[in-house]
C-alpha positions as YAML, in Angstrom:
chain: A
units: angstrom
residues:
- id: 1
  name: UNK
  ca: [-65.39, -29.47, 3.62]
- id: 2
  name: UNK
  ca: [-62.26, -30.73, 1.90]
- id: 3
  name: UNK
  ca: [-60.95, -34.18, 2.39]
- id: 4
  name: UNK
  ca: [-57.77, -35.56, 1.13]
- id: 5
  name: UNK
  ca: [-57.04, -39.18, 1.00]
- id: 6
  name: UNK
  ca: [-54.08, -41.16, -0.30]
- id: 7
  name: UNK
  ca: [-54.73, -43.45, -3.25]
- id: 8
  name: UNK
  ca: [-54.91, -46.32, -3.82]
- id: 9
  name: UNK
  ca: [-56.25, -47.36, -0.41]
- id: 10
  name: UNK
  ca: [-55.90, -50.89, 0.94]
- id: 11
  name: UNK
  ca: [-58.48, -52.83, 2.90]
- id: 12
  name: UNK
  ca: [-56.37, -52.94, 6.07]
- id: 13
  name: UNK
  ca: [-55.26, -49.26, 5.98]
- id: 14
  name: UNK
  ca: [-55.94, -47.00, 8.86]
- id: 15
  name: UNK
  ca: [-57.46, -43.57, 8.05]
- id: 16
  name: UNK
  ca: [-55.63, -40.45, 9.34]
- id: 17
  name: UNK
  ca: [-57.18, -37.04, 9.54]
- id: 18
  name: UNK
  ca: [-55.45, -33.65, 9.90]
- id: 19
  name: UNK
  ca: [-55.52, -30.04, 8.73]
- id: 20
  name: UNK
  ca: [-52.24, -28.32, 9.36]
- id: 21
  name: UNK
  ca: [-50.95, -31.11, 11.73]
- id: 22
  name: UNK
  ca: [-51.99, -34.78, 12.41]
- id: 23
  name: UNK
  ca: [-55.21, -34.94, 14.22]
- id: 24
  name: UNK
  ca: [-56.14, -31.35, 13.66]
- id: 25
  name: UNK
  ca: [-59.14, -30.18, 11.61]
- id: 26
  name: UNK
  ca: [-59.49, -26.61, 10.06]
- id: 27
  name: UNK
  ca: [-62.94, -25.21, 9.82]
- id: 28
  name: UNK
  ca: [-63.87, -23.85, 6.37]
- id: 29
  name: UNK
  ca: [-66.87, -21.37, 6.05]
- id: 30
  name: UNK
  ca: [-69.15, -21.24, 2.93]
- id: 31
  name: UNK
  ca: [-72.33, -19.54, 2.16]
- id: 32
  name: UNK
  ca: [-73.65, -22.69, 0.86]
- id: 33
  name: UNK
  ca: [-72.09, -25.95, -0.13]
- id: 34
  name: UNK
  ca: [-68.59, -26.00, -1.85]
- id: 35
  name: UNK
  ca: [-68.50, -26.34, -5.57]
- id: 36
  name: UNK
  ca: [-65.49, -27.44, -7.53]
- id: 37
  name: UNK
  ca: [-62.07, -28.34, -6.05]
- id: 38
  name: UNK
  ca: [-58.70, -28.15, -7.79]
- id: 39
  name: UNK
  ca: [-55.06, -28.61, -6.86]
- id: 40
  name: UNK
  ca: [-52.30, -26.45, -8.24]
- id: 41
  name: UNK
  ca: [-48.80, -27.65, -9.36]
- id: 42
  name: UNK
  ca: [-47.62, -26.59, -5.85]
- id: 43
  name: UNK
  ca: [-50.23, -28.62, -4.12]
- id: 44
  name: UNK
  ca: [-52.39, -25.69, -3.13]
- id: 45
  name: UNK
  ca: [-55.98, -26.71, -2.84]
- id: 46
  name: UNK
  ca: [-58.62, -24.27, -4.41]
- id: 47
  name: UNK
  ca: [-62.31, -24.47, -3.67]
- id: 48
  name: UNK
  ca: [-65.08, -22.64, -5.39]
- id: 49
  name: UNK
  ca: [-68.01, -21.11, -3.41]
- id: 50
  name: UNK
  ca: [-70.91, -20.82, -5.78]
- id: 51
  name: UNK
  ca: [-73.31, -18.83, -3.60]
- id: 52
  name: UNK
  ca: [-70.61, -16.31, -2.52]
- id: 53
  name: UNK
  ca: [-69.23, -16.03, -6.02]
- id: 54
  name: UNK
  ca: [-65.65, -16.69, -4.87]
- id: 55
  name: UNK
  ca: [-62.86, -19.06, -5.44]
- id: 56
  name: UNK
  ca: [-60.79, -19.59, -2.17]
- id: 57
  name: UNK
  ca: [-57.25, -20.71, -1.73]
- id: 58
  name: UNK
  ca: [-56.87, -23.13, 1.18]
- id: 59
  name: UNK
  ca: [-53.52, -22.91, 2.93]
- id: 60
  name: UNK
  ca: [-52.50, -23.90, 6.43]
- id: 61
  name: UNK
  ca: [-56.17, -24.19, 7.43]
- id: 62
  name: UNK
  ca: [-57.02, -20.82, 6.25]
- id: 63
  name: UNK
  ca: [-59.23, -19.72, 3.36]
- id: 64
  name: UNK
  ca: [-58.11, -16.84, 1.32]
- id: 65
  name: UNK
  ca: [-60.39, -15.17, -1.20]
- id: 66
  name: UNK
  ca: [-58.53, -15.04, -4.58]
- id: 67
  name: UNK
  ca: [-61.12, -14.72, -7.29]
- id: 68
  name: UNK
  ca: [-64.53, -13.01, -7.12]
- id: 69
  name: UNK
  ca: [-66.06, -10.52, -4.94]
- id: 70
  name: UNK
  ca: [-66.29, -11.25, -1.16]
- id: 71
  name: UNK
  ca: [-68.78, -9.63, 1.14]
- id: 72
  name: UNK
  ca: [-67.58, -6.81, 3.29]
- id: 73
  name: UNK
  ca: [-65.42, -8.02, 6.17]
- id: 74
  name: UNK
  ca: [-63.73, -10.78, 4.35]
- id: 75
  name: UNK
  ca: [-59.88, -10.39, 4.88]
- id: 76
  name: UNK
  ca: [-57.65, -10.11, 3.01]
- id: 77
  name: UNK
  ca: [-59.78, -8.78, 0.00]
- id: 78
  name: UNK
  ca: [-57.24, -10.25, -2.61]
- id: 79
  name: UNK
  ca: [-59.89, -10.51, -5.29]
- id: 80
  name: UNK
  ca: [-60.53, -9.38, -8.85]
- id: 81
  name: UNK
  ca: [-62.85, -6.76, -10.21]
- id: 82
  name: UNK
  ca: [-64.80, -9.22, -12.57]
- id: 83
  name: UNK
  ca: [-67.61, -10.96, -10.80]
- id: 84
  name: UNK
  ca: [-68.13, -14.61, -11.04]
- id: 85
  name: UNK
  ca: [-71.82, -15.37, -10.76]
- id: 86
  name: UNK
  ca: [-71.63, -18.94, -9.31]
- id: 87
  name: UNK
  ca: [-68.32, -20.51, -9.89]
- id: 88
  name: UNK
  ca: [-68.41, -24.25, -10.03]
- id: 89
  name: UNK
  ca: [-65.75, -26.59, -11.56]
- id: 90
  name: UNK
  ca: [-62.05, -25.54, -11.62]
- id: 91
  name: UNK
  ca: [-59.18, -26.69, -13.65]
- id: 92
  name: UNK
  ca: [-55.49, -25.57, -14.26]
- id: 93
  name: UNK
  ca: [-53.63, -25.87, -17.56]
- id: 94
  name: UNK
  ca: [-49.92, -26.53, -17.63]
- id: 95
  name: UNK
  ca: [-49.17, -22.84, -18.06]
- id: 96
  name: UNK
  ca: [-50.87, -22.11, -14.73]
- id: 97
  name: UNK
  ca: [-53.98, -20.63, -16.07]
- id: 98
  name: UNK
  ca: [-57.07, -21.44, -13.94]
- id: 99
  name: UNK
  ca: [-60.32, -22.05, -15.86]
- id: 100
  name: UNK
  ca: [-63.62, -21.81, -14.18]
- id: 101
  name: UNK
  ca: [-67.17, -23.00, -15.19]
- id: 102
  name: UNK
  ca: [-69.58, -20.24, -14.30]
- id: 103
  name: UNK
  ca: [-72.96, -21.81, -14.78]
- id: 104
  name: UNK
  ca: [-75.19, -18.94, -13.94]
- id: 105
  name: UNK
  ca: [-73.24, -16.83, -16.46]
- id: 106
  name: UNK
  ca: [-73.34, -19.81, -19.09]
- id: 107
  name: UNK
  ca: [-69.70, -19.27, -19.67]
- id: 108
  name: UNK
  ca: [-66.12, -20.48, -19.05]
- id: 109
  name: UNK
  ca: [-63.74, -18.05, -17.53]
- id: 110
  name: UNK
  ca: [-59.99, -17.82, -17.50]
- id: 111
  name: UNK
  ca: [-57.74, -16.53, -14.65]
- id: 112
  name: UNK
  ca: [-54.31, -15.91, -15.66]
- id: 113
  name: UNK
  ca: [-51.38, -16.41, -13.21]
- id: 114
  name: UNK
  ca: [-51.11, -12.65, -12.69]
- id: 115
  name: UNK
  ca: [-54.96, -12.52, -11.58]
- id: 116
  name: UNK
  ca: [-56.50, -11.21, -14.81]
- id: 117
  name: UNK
  ca: [-60.06, -12.56, -15.25]
- id: 118
  name: UNK
  ca: [-61.64, -12.88, -18.70]
- id: 119
  name: UNK
  ca: [-64.39, -14.79, -20.30]
- id: 120
  name: UNK
  ca: [-62.97, -17.45, -22.59]
- id: 121
  name: UNK
  ca: [-66.08, -18.57, -24.14]
- id: 122
  name: UNK
  ca: [-69.97, -18.27, -23.87]
- id: 123
  name: UNK
  ca: [-72.00, -15.76, -21.82]
- id: 124
  name: UNK
  ca: [-75.54, -16.44, -23.21]
- id: 125
  name: UNK
  ca: [-77.95, -19.30, -22.43]
- id: 126
  name: UNK
  ca: [-78.30, -21.55, -25.45]
- id: 127
  name: UNK
  ca: [-76.56, -24.00, -27.59]
- id: 128
  name: UNK
  ca: [-74.19, -23.08, -30.24]
- id: 129
  name: UNK
  ca: [-70.50, -23.86, -31.30]
- id: 130
  name: UNK
  ca: [-68.38, -20.86, -32.23]
- id: 131
  name: UNK
  ca: [-65.56, -18.61, -31.18]
- id: 132
  name: UNK
  ca: [-65.55, -17.02, -27.86]
- id: 133
  name: UNK
  ca: [-68.79, -15.10, -27.14]
- id: 134
  name: UNK
  ca: [-70.46, -16.49, -30.24]
- id: 135
  name: UNK
  ca: [-70.57, -19.89, -28.50]
- id: 136
  name: UNK
  ca: [-73.40, -20.62, -26.06]
- id: 137
  name: UNK
  ca: [-73.61, -23.01, -23.18]
- id: 138
  name: UNK
  ca: [-76.51, -23.84, -20.73]
- id: 139
  name: UNK
  ca: [-75.36, -24.10, -17.19]
- id: 140
  name: UNK
  ca: [-71.87, -25.52, -17.63]
- id: 141
  name: UNK
  ca: [-70.83, -27.11, -14.45]
- id: 142
  name: UNK
  ca: [-67.31, -28.51, -14.78]
- id: 143
  name: UNK
  ca: [-64.17, -28.04, -16.94]
- id: 144
  name: UNK
  ca: [-60.96, -30.02, -17.43]
- id: 145
  name: UNK
  ca: [-57.76, -29.27, -19.36]
- id: 146
  name: UNK
  ca: [-55.67, -31.86, -21.30]
- id: 147
  name: UNK
  ca: [-51.88, -31.71, -21.77]
- id: 148
  name: UNK
  ca: [-52.31, -29.57, -25.06]
- id: 149
  name: UNK
  ca: [-54.30, -26.91, -23.37]
- id: 150
  name: UNK
  ca: [-57.61, -27.99, -24.85]
- id: 151
  name: UNK
  ca: [-60.49, -27.64, -22.30]
- id: 152
  name: UNK
  ca: [-63.45, -30.11, -21.86]
- id: 153
  name: UNK
  ca: [-66.58, -28.80, -20.45]
- id: 154
  name: UNK
  ca: [-69.57, -30.52, -18.98]
- id: 155
  name: UNK
  ca: [-72.40, -28.53, -20.55]
- id: 156
  name: UNK
  ca: [-74.90, -29.79, -18.20]
- id: 157
  name: UNK
  ca: [-78.11, -28.10, -19.25]
- id: 158
  name: UNK
  ca: [-77.48, -29.08, -22.89]
- id: 159
  name: UNK
  ca: [-76.63, -32.68, -22.11]
- id: 160
  name: UNK
  ca: [-73.45, -32.42, -24.12]
- id: 161
  name: UNK
  ca: [-69.65, -32.55, -23.79]
- id: 162
  name: UNK
  ca: [-67.95, -29.55, -25.35]
- id: 163
  name: UNK
  ca: [-64.27, -28.77, -26.23]
- id: 164
  name: UNK
  ca: [-62.57, -25.42, -26.29]
- id: 165
  name: UNK
  ca: [-59.24, -24.74, -27.98]
- id: 166
  name: UNK
  ca: [-56.80, -22.43, -26.35]
- id: 167
  name: UNK
  ca: [-57.93, -19.54, -28.61]
- id: 168
  name: UNK
  ca: [-61.64, -19.98, -27.44]
- id: 169
  name: UNK
  ca: [-63.14, -22.07, -30.37]
- id: 170
  name: UNK
  ca: [-65.96, -24.16, -29.02]
- id: 171
  name: UNK
  ca: [-67.11, -27.44, -30.61]
- id: 172
  name: UNK
  ca: [-69.29, -30.31, -29.47]
- id: 173
  name: UNK
  ca: [-67.42, -33.67, -28.76]
- id: 174
  name: UNK
  ca: [-70.50, -35.80, -27.79]
- id: 175
  name: UNK
  ca: [-74.14, -35.59, -26.71]
- id: 176
  name: UNK
  ca: [-77.43, -34.49, -28.02]
- id: 177
  name: UNK
  ca: [-80.76, -35.11, -26.42]
- id: 178
  name: UNK
  ca: [-81.54, -35.99, -22.75]
- id: 179
  name: UNK
  ca: [-81.16, -39.68, -22.91]
- id: 180
  name: UNK
  ca: [-78.86, -42.63, -22.27]
- id: 181
  name: UNK
  ca: [-76.99, -44.48, -24.91]
- id: 182
  name: UNK
  ca: [-73.48, -45.29, -26.20]
- id: 183
  name: UNK
  ca: [-72.41, -44.27, -29.67]
- id: 184
  name: UNK
  ca: [-70.19, -41.70, -31.46]
- id: 185
  name: UNK
  ca: [-70.83, -37.93, -31.24]
- id: 186
  name: UNK
  ca: [-74.48, -37.07, -31.10]
- id: 187
  name: UNK
  ca: [-75.42, -40.83, -30.79]
- id: 188
  name: UNK
  ca: [-73.68, -40.93, -27.41]
- id: 189
  name: UNK
  ca: [-76.26, -39.49, -25.07]
- id: 190
  name: UNK
  ca: [-76.21, -38.06, -21.38]
- id: 191
  name: UNK
  ca: [-78.64, -36.77, -18.70]
- id: 192
  name: UNK
  ca: [-77.20, -33.69, -17.10]
- id: 193
  name: UNK
  ca: [-73.40, -34.70, -17.08]
- id: 194
  name: UNK
  ca: [-72.07, -32.96, -13.86]
- id: 195
  name: UNK
  ca: [-68.39, -33.50, -13.98]
- id: 196
  name: UNK
  ca: [-65.49, -34.61, -16.07]
- id: 197
  name: UNK
  ca: [-61.70, -35.19, -16.31]
- id: 198
  name: UNK
  ca: [-59.24, -36.07, -19.09]
- id: 199
  name: UNK
  ca: [-56.29, -38.40, -18.96]
- id: 200
  name: UNK
  ca: [-52.82, -38.10, -20.61]
- id: 201
  name: UNK
  ca: [-54.09, -39.85, -23.67]
- id: 202
  name: UNK
  ca: [-56.90, -37.36, -24.28]
- id: 203
  name: UNK
  ca: [-59.73, -39.82, -23.06]
- id: 204
  name: UNK
  ca: [-62.58, -38.09, -21.28]
- id: 205
  name: UNK
  ca: [-64.29, -39.54, -18.23]
- id: 206
  name: UNK
  ca: [-67.70, -38.13, -17.33]
- id: 207
  name: UNK
  ca: [-69.77, -38.25, -14.19]
- id: 208
  name: UNK
  ca: [-73.24, -38.66, -15.94]
- id: 209
  name: UNK
  ca: [-75.16, -37.45, -13.10]
- id: 210
  name: UNK
  ca: [-78.75, -38.05, -14.29]
- id: 211
  name: UNK
  ca: [-77.82, -41.48, -15.62]
- id: 212
  name: UNK
  ca: [-76.00, -42.69, -12.41]
- id: 213
  name: UNK
  ca: [-73.21, -43.65, -14.72]
- id: 214
  name: UNK
  ca: [-69.49, -43.20, -15.53]
- id: 215
  name: UNK
  ca: [-69.04, -42.69, -19.27]
- id: 216
  name: UNK
  ca: [-65.78, -42.68, -21.29]
- id: 217
  name: UNK
  ca: [-65.27, -40.52, -24.35]
- id: 218
  name: UNK
  ca: [-62.48, -41.35, -26.93]
- id: 219
  name: UNK
  ca: [-60.84, -38.43, -28.69]
- id: 220
  name: UNK
  ca: [-63.00, -39.13, -31.76]
- id: 221
  name: UNK
  ca: [-66.25, -38.68, -29.78]
- id: 222
  name: UNK
  ca: [-67.04, -42.45, -29.23]
- id: 223
  name: UNK
  ca: [-68.99, -42.78, -26.04]
- id: 224
  name: UNK
  ca: [-68.94, -45.89, -23.89]
- id: 225
  name: UNK
  ca: [-70.21, -46.64, -20.51]
- id: 226
  name: UNK
  ca: [-67.62, -47.80, -17.93]
- id: 227
  name: UNK
  ca: [-69.72, -48.22, -14.89]
- id: 228
  name: UNK
  ca: [-73.31, -47.68, -13.55]
- id: 229
  name: UNK
  ca: [-76.61, -47.45, -15.33]
- id: 230
  name: UNK
  ca: [-79.75, -45.17, -15.15]
- id: 231
  name: UNK
  ca: [-81.39, -47.03, -12.30]
- id: 232
  name: UNK
  ca: [-79.73, -45.77, -9.05]
- id: 233
  name: UNK
  ca: [-78.29, -47.98, -6.40]
- id: 234
  name: UNK
  ca: [-75.50, -48.28, -3.82]
- id: 235
  name: UNK
  ca: [-73.29, -51.15, -4.40]
- id: 236
  name: UNK
  ca: [-69.80, -52.09, -5.74]
- id: 237
  name: UNK
  ca: [-69.80, -54.41, -8.75]
- id: 238
  name: UNK
  ca: [-68.55, -54.42, -12.34]
- id: 239
  name: UNK
  ca: [-69.70, -52.41, -15.29]
- id: 240
  name: UNK
  ca: [-73.61, -52.01, -15.36]
- id: 241
  name: UNK
  ca: [-73.89, -53.71, -11.93]
- id: 242
  name: UNK
  ca: [-72.19, -50.85, -10.19]
- id: 243
  name: UNK
  ca: [-74.81, -48.88, -8.26]
- id: 244
  name: UNK
  ca: [-74.38, -45.06, -8.10]
- id: 245
  name: UNK
  ca: [-76.62, -42.30, -7.02]
- id: 246
  name: UNK
  ca: [-76.29, -38.90, -8.49]
- id: 247
  name: UNK
  ca: [-72.51, -38.92, -9.17]
- id: 248
  name: UNK
  ca: [-71.29, -35.26, -9.24]
- id: 249
  name: UNK
  ca: [-67.56, -35.50, -9.27]
- id: 250
  name: UNK
  ca: [-64.79, -37.43, -11.08]
- id: 251
  name: UNK
  ca: [-61.03, -37.40, -11.42]
- id: 252
  name: UNK
  ca: [-58.38, -39.42, -13.15]
- id: 253
  name: UNK
  ca: [-55.50, -40.26, -10.82]
- id: 254
  name: UNK
  ca: [-51.88, -39.96, -11.68]
- id: 255
  name: UNK
  ca: [-51.95, -43.79, -12.15]
- id: 256
  name: UNK
  ca: [-54.68, -43.56, -14.67]
- id: 257
  name: UNK
  ca: [-57.43, -44.84, -12.18]
- id: 258
  name: UNK
  ca: [-60.62, -43.14, -11.89]
- id: 259
  name: UNK
  ca: [-62.30, -41.95, -8.69]
- id: 260
  name: UNK
  ca: [-66.04, -40.88, -8.41]
- id: 261
  name: UNK
  ca: [-67.95, -38.72, -5.84]
- id: 262
  name: UNK
  ca: [-71.14, -40.70, -5.43]
- id: 263
  name: UNK
  ca: [-72.95, -37.83, -3.93]
- id: 264
  name: UNK
  ca: [-76.32, -39.41, -3.30]
- id: 265
  name: UNK
  ca: [-74.76, -42.26, -1.37]
- id: 266
  name: UNK
  ca: [-72.27, -40.19, 0.53]
- id: 267
  name: UNK
  ca: [-69.33, -42.27, -0.92]
- id: 268
  name: UNK
  ca: [-66.33, -42.06, -2.99]
- id: 269
  name: UNK
  ca: [-65.67, -45.02, -5.27]
- id: 270
  name: UNK
  ca: [-62.50, -46.15, -7.19]
- id: 271
  name: UNK
  ca: [-63.30, -47.48, -10.69]
- id: 272
  name: UNK
  ca: [-60.75, -49.80, -12.58]
- id: 273
  name: UNK
  ca: [-60.65, -48.44, -16.00]
- id: 274
  name: UNK
  ca: [-59.73, -51.71, -17.34]
- id: 275
  name: UNK
  ca: [-62.56, -53.67, -15.99]
- id: 276
  name: UNK
  ca: [-65.17, -51.31, -14.71]
- id: 277
  name: UNK
  ca: [-65.02, -52.79, -11.31]
- id: 278
  name: UNK
  ca: [-65.69, -50.47, -8.41]
- id: 279
  name: UNK
  ca: [-64.46, -50.26, -4.77]
- id: 280
  name: UNK
  ca: [-65.91, -48.00, -2.12]
- id: 281
  name: UNK
  ca: [-62.98, -46.29, -0.58]
- id: 282
  name: UNK
  ca: [-64.70, -43.61, 1.53]
- id: 283
  name: UNK
  ca: [-68.16, -43.64, 3.24]
- id: 284
  name: UNK
  ca: [-69.25, -40.26, 5.00]
- id: 285
  name: UNK
  ca: [-71.66, -40.35, 8.00]
- id: 286
  name: UNK
  ca: [-74.24, -37.81, 8.88]
- id: 287
  name: UNK
  ca: [-75.44, -35.07, 6.65]
- id: 288
  name: UNK
  ca: [-72.21, -35.04, 4.59]
- id: 289
  name: UNK
  ca: [-72.04, -35.47, 0.66]
- id: 290
  name: UNK
  ca: [-69.04, -35.51, -1.60]
- id: 291
  name: UNK
  ca: [-69.44, -32.91, -4.43]
- id: 292
  name: UNK
  ca: [-66.31, -32.81, -6.37]
- id: 293
  name: UNK
  ca: [-62.81, -34.25, -6.70]
- id: 294
  name: UNK
  ca: [-59.29, -33.35, -7.83]
- id: 295
  name: UNK
  ca: [-56.07, -35.29, -8.00]
- id: 296
  name: UNK
  ca: [-52.55, -34.43, -6.83]
- id: 297
  name: UNK
  ca: [-49.18, -35.55, -8.26]
- id: 298
  name: UNK
  ca: [-48.42, -37.61, -5.02]
- id: 299
  name: UNK
  ca: [-51.39, -39.79, -5.77]
- id: 300
  name: UNK
  ca: [-53.75, -38.31, -3.22]
- id: 301
  name: UNK
  ca: [-57.25, -37.03, -4.00]
- id: 302
  name: UNK
  ca: [-58.96, -33.90, -2.75]
- id: 303
  name: UNK
  ca: [-62.69, -34.21, -2.02]
- id: 304
  name: UNK
  ca: [-64.92, -31.28, -1.70]
- id: 305
  name: UNK
  ca: [-67.73, -32.32, 0.72]
- id: 306
  name: UNK
  ca: [-71.00, -30.51, 1.53]
- id: 307
  name: UNK
  ca: [-71.86, -30.59, 5.20]
- id: 308
  name: UNK
  ca: [-75.10, -29.43, 6.62]
- id: 309
  name: UNK
  ca: [-75.39, -29.74, 10.39]
- id: 310
  name: UNK
  ca: [-77.48, -26.78, 10.30]
- id: 311
  name: UNK
  ca: [-79.40, -25.48, 7.31]
- id: 312
  name: UNK
  ca: [-78.55, -21.88, 8.31]
- id: 313
  name: UNK
  ca: [-74.85, -22.59, 9.07]
- id: 314
  name: UNK
  ca: [-73.18, -24.78, 6.52]
- id: 315
  name: UNK
  ca: [-69.62, -25.49, 7.22]
- id: 316
  name: UNK
  ca: [-66.45, -27.34, 6.07]
- id: 317
  name: UNK
  ca: [-63.39, -29.02, 7.49]
- id: 318
  name: UNK
  ca: [-60.08, -29.67, 6.09]
- id: 319
  name: UNK
  ca: [-59.11, -33.22, 6.71]
- id: 320
  name: UNK
  ca: [-56.58, -35.69, 5.30]
- id: 321
  name: UNK
  ca: [-57.40, -39.40, 5.22]
- id: 322
  name: UNK
  ca: [-54.33, -41.61, 4.57]
- id: 323
  name: UNK
  ca: [-54.58, -44.89, 2.70]
- id: 324
  name: UNK
  ca: [-51.25, -46.47, 2.47]
- id: 325
  name: UNK
  ca: [-48.73, -45.59, 5.25]
...
């Protein structure tokens, strides 16, 4: 399920939901839960389907398979010959290239605007900096692009944040052992970082999933904690008093604010980057959990939500929830 809501919300705002028209909902079908979500320059929403190995384009309430290999019967079969094993995080660079974190393949792939799919870096389970296929990742789950075309990768299994230059050279920005701590480079420590985004100044924001925290990485690799702490919780607050449970998605909005998919609490939270104060802006009911986030130029945020009314029939819905009128 993909939810869109306008940002920033106000306490007296009235949610609106719609698919192709106000009040309508568009059903989206996945083999499992959705993975990453991204929004193209034209406002098109893209959602990865890890179990099916497909990246879908969502338009007018319809899902069109664009990257990967769909099962027989999927129409139209507008897909590429290269197989994505379990696509997760998605990001777009300014030249329109789509980048995909493919954790089961331990790699980051690039999809050109003309549809050509290639491996940018990685391909083997391990940890090593290097160029292209010489680099190694361990279950990378998310990717983000800055204004210069440099990629940032949440190398989840290695508890590190990696950088990839446009020519495919991989280096480690921060992280080392499975732990929690602020500091520069290897002294800044993570536990299974699950998602990340980067702002216009090259500052990286990380959903440190295993530490129930939001971390900030300066361009020189200095790591600080913005909100949350290893003990999980479910409350708004400031800094370490913010209670998160298994945050799996994060996005920097066009105004420089940060939004977090608080997966374990079924919530989306807004974090003030200046103070570390949080505000719960969306609370999902039932068996529904936010997975990942993406921002749009108009200030709205796309939220990929896992919905499991029946373990054998996961489904999704395209909604829009308005904040300010």
